Tab-separated table of C-alpha atoms and ligand atoms in Angstrom:
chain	number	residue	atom	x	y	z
A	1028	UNK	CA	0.000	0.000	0.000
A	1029	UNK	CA	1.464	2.898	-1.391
A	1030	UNK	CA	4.209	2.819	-4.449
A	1031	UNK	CA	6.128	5.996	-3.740
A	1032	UNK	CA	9.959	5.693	-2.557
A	1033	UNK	CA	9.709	3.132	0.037
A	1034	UNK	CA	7.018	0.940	-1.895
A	1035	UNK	CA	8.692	1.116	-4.923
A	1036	UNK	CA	12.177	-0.393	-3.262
A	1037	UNK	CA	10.879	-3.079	-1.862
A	1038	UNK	CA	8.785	-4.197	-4.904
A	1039	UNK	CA	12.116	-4.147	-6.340
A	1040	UNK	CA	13.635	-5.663	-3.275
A	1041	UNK	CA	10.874	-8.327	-3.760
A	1042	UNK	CA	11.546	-8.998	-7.289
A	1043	UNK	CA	15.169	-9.435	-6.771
A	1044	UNK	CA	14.325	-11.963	-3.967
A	1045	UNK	CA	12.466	-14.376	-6.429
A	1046	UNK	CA	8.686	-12.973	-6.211
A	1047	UNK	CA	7.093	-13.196	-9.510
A	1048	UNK	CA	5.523	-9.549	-10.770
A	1049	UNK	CA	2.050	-11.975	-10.383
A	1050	UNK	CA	2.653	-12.683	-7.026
A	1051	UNK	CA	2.801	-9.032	-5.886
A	1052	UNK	CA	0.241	-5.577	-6.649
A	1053	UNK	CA	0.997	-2.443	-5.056
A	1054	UNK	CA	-1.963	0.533	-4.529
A	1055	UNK	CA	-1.053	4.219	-5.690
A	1056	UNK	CA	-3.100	6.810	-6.234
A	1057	UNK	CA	-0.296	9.067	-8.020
A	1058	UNK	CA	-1.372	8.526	-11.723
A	1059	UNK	CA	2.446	9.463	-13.107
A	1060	UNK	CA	4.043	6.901	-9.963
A	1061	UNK	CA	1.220	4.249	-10.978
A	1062	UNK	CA	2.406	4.388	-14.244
A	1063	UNK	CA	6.184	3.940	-13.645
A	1064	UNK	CA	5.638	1.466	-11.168
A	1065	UNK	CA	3.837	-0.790	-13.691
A	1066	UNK	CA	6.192	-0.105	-17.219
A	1067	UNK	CA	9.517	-0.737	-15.297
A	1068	UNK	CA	8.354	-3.147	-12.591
A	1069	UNK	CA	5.759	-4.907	-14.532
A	1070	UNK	CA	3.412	-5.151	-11.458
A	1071	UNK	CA	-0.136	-4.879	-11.225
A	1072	UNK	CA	-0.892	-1.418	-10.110
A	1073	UNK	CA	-4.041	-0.245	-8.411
A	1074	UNK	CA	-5.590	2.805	-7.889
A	1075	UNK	CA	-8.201	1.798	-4.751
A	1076	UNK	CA	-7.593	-0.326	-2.036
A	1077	UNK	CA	-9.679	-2.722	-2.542
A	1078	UNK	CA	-8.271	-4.983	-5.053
A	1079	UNK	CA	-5.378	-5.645	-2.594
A	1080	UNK	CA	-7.597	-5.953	0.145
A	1081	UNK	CA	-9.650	-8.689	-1.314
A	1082	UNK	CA	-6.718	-10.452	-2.987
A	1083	UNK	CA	-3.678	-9.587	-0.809
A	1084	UNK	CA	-2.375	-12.149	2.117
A	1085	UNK	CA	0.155	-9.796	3.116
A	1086	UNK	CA	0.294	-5.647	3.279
A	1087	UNK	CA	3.322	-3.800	3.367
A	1088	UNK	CA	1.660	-0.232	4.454
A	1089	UNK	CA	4.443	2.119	2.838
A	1090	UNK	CA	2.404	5.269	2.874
A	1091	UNK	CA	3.794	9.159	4.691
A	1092	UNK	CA	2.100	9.148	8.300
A	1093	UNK	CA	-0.273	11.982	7.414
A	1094	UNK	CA	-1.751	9.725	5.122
A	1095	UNK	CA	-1.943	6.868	7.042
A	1096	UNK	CA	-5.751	7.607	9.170
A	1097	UNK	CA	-7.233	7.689	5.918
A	1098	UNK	CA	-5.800	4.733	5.115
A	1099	UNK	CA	-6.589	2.779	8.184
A	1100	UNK	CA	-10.316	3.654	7.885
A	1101	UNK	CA	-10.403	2.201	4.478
A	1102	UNK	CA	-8.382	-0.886	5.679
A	1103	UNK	CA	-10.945	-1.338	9.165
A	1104	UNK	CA	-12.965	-4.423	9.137
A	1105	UNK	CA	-11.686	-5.683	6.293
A	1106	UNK	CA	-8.353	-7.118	6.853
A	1107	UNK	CA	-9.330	-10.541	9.081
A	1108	UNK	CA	-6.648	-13.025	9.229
A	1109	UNK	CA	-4.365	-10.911	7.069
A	1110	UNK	CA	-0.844	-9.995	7.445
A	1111	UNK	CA	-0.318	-6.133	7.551
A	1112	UNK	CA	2.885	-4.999	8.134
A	1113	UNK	CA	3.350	-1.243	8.767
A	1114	UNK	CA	6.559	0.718	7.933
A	1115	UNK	CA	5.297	3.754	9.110
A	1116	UNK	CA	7.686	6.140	10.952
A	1117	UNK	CA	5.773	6.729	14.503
A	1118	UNK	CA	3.012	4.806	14.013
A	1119	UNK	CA	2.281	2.184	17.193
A	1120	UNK	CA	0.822	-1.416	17.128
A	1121	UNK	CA	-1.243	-0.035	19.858
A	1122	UNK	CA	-2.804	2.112	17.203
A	1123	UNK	CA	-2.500	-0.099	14.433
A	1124	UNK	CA	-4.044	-2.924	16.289
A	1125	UNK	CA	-7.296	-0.923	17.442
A	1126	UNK	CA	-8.098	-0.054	13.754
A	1127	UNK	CA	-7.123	-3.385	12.126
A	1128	UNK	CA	-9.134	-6.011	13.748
A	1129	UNK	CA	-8.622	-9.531	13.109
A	1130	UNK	CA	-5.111	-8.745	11.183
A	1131	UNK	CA	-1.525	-10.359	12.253
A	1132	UNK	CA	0.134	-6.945	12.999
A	1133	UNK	CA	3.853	-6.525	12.393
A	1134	UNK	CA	5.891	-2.677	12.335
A	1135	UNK	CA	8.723	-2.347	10.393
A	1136	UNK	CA	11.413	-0.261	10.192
A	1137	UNK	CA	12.973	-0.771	6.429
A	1138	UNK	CA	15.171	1.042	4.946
A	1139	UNK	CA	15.837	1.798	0.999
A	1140	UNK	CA	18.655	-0.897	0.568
A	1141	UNK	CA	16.479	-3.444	1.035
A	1142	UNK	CA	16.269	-2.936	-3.310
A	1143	UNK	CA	19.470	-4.415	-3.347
A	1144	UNK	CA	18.821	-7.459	-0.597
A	1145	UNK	CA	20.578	-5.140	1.957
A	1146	UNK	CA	18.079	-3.611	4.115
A	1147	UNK	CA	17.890	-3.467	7.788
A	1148	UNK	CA	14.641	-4.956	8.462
A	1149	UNK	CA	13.685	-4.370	11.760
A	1150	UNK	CA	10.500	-5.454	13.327
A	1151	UNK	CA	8.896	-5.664	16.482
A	1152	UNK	CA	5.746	-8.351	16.130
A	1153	UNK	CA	2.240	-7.330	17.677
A	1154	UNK	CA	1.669	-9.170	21.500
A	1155	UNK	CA	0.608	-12.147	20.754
A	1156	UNK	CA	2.016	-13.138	17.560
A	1157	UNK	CA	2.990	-16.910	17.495
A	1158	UNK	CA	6.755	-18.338	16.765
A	1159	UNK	CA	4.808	-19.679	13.590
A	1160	UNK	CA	4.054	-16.717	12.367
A	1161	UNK	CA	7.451	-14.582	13.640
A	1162	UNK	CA	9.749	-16.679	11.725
A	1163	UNK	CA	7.607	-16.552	8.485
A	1164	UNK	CA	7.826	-12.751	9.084
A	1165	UNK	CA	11.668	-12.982	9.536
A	1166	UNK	CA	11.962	-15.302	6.976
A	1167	UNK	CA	10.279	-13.250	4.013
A	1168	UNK	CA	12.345	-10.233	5.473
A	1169	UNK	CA	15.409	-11.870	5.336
A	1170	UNK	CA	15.082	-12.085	1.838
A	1171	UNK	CA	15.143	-8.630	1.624
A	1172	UNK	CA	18.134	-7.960	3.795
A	1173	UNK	CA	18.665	-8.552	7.765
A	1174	UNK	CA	15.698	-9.325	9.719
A	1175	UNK	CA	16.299	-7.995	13.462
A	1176	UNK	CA	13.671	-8.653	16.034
A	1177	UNK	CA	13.409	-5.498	18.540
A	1178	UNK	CA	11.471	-4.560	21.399
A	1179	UNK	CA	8.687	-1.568	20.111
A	1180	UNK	CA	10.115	1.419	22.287
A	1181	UNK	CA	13.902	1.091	20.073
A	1182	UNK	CA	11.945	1.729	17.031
A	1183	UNK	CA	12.274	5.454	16.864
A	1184	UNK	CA	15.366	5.493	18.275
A	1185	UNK	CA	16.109	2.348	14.986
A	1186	UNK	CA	14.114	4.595	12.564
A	1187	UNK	CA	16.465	7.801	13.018
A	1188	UNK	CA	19.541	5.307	13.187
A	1189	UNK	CA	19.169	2.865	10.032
A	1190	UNK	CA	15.790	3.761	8.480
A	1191	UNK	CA	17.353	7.071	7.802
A	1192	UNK	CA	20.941	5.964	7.723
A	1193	UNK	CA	20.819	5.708	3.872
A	1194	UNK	CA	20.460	9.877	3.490
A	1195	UNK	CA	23.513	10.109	6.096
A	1196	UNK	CA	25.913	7.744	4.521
A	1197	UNK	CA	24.958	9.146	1.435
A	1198	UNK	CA	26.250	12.989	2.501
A	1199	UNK	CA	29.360	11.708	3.684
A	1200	UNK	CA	30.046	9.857	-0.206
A	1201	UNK	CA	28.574	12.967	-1.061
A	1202	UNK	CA	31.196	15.370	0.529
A	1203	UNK	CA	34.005	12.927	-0.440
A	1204	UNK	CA	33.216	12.921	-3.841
A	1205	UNK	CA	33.344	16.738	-3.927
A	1206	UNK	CA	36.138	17.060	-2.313
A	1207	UNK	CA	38.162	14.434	-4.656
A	1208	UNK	CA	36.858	15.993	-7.568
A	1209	UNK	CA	38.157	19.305	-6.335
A	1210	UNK	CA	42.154	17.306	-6.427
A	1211	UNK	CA	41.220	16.498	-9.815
A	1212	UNK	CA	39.302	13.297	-9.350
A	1213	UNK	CA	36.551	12.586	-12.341
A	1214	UNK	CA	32.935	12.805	-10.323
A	1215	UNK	CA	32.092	9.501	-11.233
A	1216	UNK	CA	34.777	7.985	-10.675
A	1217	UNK	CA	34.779	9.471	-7.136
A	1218	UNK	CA	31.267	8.561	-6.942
A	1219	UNK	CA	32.508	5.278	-7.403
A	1220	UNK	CA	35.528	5.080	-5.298
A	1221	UNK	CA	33.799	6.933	-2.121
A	1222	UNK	CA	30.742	4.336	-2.747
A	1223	UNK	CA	32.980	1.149	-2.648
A	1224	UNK	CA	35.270	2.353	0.087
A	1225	UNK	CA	31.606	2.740	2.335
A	1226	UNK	CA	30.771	-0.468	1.364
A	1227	UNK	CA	33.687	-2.236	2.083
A	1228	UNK	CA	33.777	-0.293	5.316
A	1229	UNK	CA	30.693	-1.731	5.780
A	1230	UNK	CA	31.465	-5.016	5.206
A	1231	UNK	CA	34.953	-5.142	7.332
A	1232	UNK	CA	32.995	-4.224	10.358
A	1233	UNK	CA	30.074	-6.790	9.771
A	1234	UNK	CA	32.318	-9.367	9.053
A	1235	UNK	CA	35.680	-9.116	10.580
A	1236	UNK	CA	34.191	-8.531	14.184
A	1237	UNK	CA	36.365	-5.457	14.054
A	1238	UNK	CA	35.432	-2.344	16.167
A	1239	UNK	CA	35.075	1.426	14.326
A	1240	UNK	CA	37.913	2.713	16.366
A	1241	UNK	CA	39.900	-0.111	15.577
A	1242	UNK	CA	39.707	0.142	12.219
A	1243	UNK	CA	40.505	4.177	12.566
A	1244	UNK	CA	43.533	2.917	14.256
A	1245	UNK	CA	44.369	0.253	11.672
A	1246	UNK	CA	44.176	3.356	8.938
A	1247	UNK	CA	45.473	6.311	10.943
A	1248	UNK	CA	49.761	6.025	11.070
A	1249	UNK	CA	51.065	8.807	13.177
A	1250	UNK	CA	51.500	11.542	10.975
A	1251	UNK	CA	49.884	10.137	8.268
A	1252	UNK	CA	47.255	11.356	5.802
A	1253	UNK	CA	44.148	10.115	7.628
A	1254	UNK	CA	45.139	11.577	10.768
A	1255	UNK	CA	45.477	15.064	9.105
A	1256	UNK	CA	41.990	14.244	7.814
A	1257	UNK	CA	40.783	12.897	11.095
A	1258	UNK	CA	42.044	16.786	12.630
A	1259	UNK	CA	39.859	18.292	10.145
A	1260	UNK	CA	36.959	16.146	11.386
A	1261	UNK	CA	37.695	16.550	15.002
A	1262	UNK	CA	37.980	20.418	14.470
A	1263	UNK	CA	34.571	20.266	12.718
A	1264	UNK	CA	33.021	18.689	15.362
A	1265	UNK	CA	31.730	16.119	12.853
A	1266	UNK	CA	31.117	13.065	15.652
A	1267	UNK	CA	28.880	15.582	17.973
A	1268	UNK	CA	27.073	16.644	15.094
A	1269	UNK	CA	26.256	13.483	13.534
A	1270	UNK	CA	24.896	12.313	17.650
A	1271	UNK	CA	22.818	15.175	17.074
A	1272	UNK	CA	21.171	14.521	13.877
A	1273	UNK	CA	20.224	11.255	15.458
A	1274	UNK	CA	18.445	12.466	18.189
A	1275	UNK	CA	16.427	14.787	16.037
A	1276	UNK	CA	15.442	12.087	13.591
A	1277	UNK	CA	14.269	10.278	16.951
A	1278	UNK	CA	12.878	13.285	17.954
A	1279	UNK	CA	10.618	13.714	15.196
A	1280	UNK	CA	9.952	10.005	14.643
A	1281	UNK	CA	8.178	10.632	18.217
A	1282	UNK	CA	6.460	13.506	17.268
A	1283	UNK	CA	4.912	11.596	14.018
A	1284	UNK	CA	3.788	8.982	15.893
B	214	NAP	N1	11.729	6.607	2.214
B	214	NAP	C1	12.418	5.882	3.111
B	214	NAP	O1	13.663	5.745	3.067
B	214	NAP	C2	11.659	5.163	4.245
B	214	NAP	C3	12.379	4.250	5.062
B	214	NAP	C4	11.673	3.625	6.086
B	214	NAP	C5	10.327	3.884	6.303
B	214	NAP	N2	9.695	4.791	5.499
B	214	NAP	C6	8.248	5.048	5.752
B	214	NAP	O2	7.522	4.641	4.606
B	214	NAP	C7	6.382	5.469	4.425
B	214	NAP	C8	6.366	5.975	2.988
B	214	NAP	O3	7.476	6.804	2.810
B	214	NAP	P1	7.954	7.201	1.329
B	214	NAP	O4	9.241	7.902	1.495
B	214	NAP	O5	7.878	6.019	0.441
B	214	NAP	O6	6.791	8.250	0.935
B	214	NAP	P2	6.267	8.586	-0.539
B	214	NAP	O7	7.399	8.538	-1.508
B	214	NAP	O8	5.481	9.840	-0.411
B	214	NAP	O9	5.302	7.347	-0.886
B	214	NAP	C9	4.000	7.215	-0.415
B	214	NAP	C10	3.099	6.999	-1.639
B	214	NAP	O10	1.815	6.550	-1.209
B	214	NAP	C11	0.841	7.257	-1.975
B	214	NAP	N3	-0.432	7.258	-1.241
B	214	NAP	C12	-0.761	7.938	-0.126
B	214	NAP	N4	-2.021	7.658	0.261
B	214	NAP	C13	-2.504	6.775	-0.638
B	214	NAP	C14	-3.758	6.115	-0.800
B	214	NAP	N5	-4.768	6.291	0.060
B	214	NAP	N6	-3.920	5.257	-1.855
B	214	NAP	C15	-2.895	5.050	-2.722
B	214	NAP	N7	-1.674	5.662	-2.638
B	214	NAP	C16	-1.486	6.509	-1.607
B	214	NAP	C17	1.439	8.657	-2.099
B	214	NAP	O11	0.819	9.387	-3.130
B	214	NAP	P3	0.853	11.017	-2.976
B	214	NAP	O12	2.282	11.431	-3.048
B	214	NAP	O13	0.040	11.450	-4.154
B	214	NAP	O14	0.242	11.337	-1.639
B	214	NAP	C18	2.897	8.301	-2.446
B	214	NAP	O15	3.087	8.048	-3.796
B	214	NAP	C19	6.477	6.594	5.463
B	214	NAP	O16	5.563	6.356	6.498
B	214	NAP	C20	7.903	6.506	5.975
B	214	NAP	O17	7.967	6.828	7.346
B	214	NAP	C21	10.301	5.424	4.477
């Protein structure tokens, strides 16, 4: 429900992962989004809800919070004994689960590289949801990147960190790119470079059990280059400012909710 950014990802996230474009229908009432969606994903696109309520065994609600009352009035009564699983920033399964009756609840917390099988999916299941039913959750999330269980009152604090964490990563390759083109660097191909070295980054610390400041360590030489760099970052407060971005993404998440 709802085909804009976040919908649109995971479709793609979805087709990646092995779903057939007949297997999956998405609801958008933008007529220029409903029309992408459908030429370059091949999907069955709908304009009303109901279609996907009749046929649909599980929701993915991927609509902006403002819109999401509407939504849930359309949705009430009519969703018994079907999986709806909400990635709305804010929104509770308290208030999810008084307007959807009769559904198998689930939040999510996505985020956009779940297109590419590497989101962070994580979830926090409704009271009462059997093992059953939690490990088919975490099982079709998995296929769209890593499926983490957590307790509901982390999710805003999980929605500023990795729900978000896209845009911030993306700044930094953003600022490095810029700079590197400014030594002379092509922009791609400091696009490219910048993009790989956060990746790999990525990767060492997932999979080498290493520790961020050991890894600073393990690229910082006394009187190197990246400690010169590292000066720069210290002067520019960059580590207090990026604690502070966090909080106000939290911030806000609360406010949405
Ligand atoms: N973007 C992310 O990285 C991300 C990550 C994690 C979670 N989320 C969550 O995902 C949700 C969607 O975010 P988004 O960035 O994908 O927003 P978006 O790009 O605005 O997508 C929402 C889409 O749903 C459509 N829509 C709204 N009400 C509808 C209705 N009743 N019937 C059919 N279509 C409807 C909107 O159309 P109109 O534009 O015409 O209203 C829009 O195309 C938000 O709650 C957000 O918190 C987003």
């Amino acid at each position: 429900m709802g085909g804009g950014r976040l919908g649109s990802f995971l479709l793609r996230g979805l087709l990646r992962a092995g779903f057939s474009q007949g297997e999956l229908m998405v609801c958008e009432k933008d007529p220029g989004r409903a029309e992408a969606l459908s030429e370059q994903l091949g999907v069955r696109v709908v304009g009303r809800l109901d279609p996907l309520l009749e046929e649909a065994e599980v929701i993915f609600l991927a609509v902006k919070p403002g819109d999401l009352e509407g939504v849930l009035g359309e949705m009430e009564g009519k969703v018994r004994g079907k999986l709806v699983i909400s990635c709305v920033a804010g929104a509770t399964l308290r208030r999810l689960e008084g307007r959807l009756r009769g559904a198998r609840v689930f939040r999510l917390m996505p985020n956009l590289a779940c297109a590419v099988g590497e989101g962070v999916m994580a979830y926090t299941p409704a009271p009462g949801a059997g093992e059953e039913e939690r490990e088919r959750v975490r099982e079709l999330l998995g296929r769209l990147g890593a499926p983490v269980e957590v307790p509901e009152e982390r999710m805003n604090a999980i929605t500023a960190l990795s729900g978000s964490g896209p845009a911030y990563f993306s700044l930094v390759i953003e600022a490095l790119a810029e700079g590197a083109e400014e030594l002379g660097v092509p922009r791609e191909e400091a696009l490219r470079l910048a993009s790989q070295t956060a990746k790999g980054t990525g990767r060492m610390l997932l999979e080498l059990d290493l520790k961020p400041e050991e890894l600073v360590r393990m690229v910082a030489s006394p009187g190197g280059t990246t400690e010169a760099a590292l000066r720069e970052l210290e002067e520019g407060k960059v580590f207090e400012a990026f604690k502070r971005a966090l909080k106000a993404a939290c911030r806000r998440a609360g406010e949405l909710g």
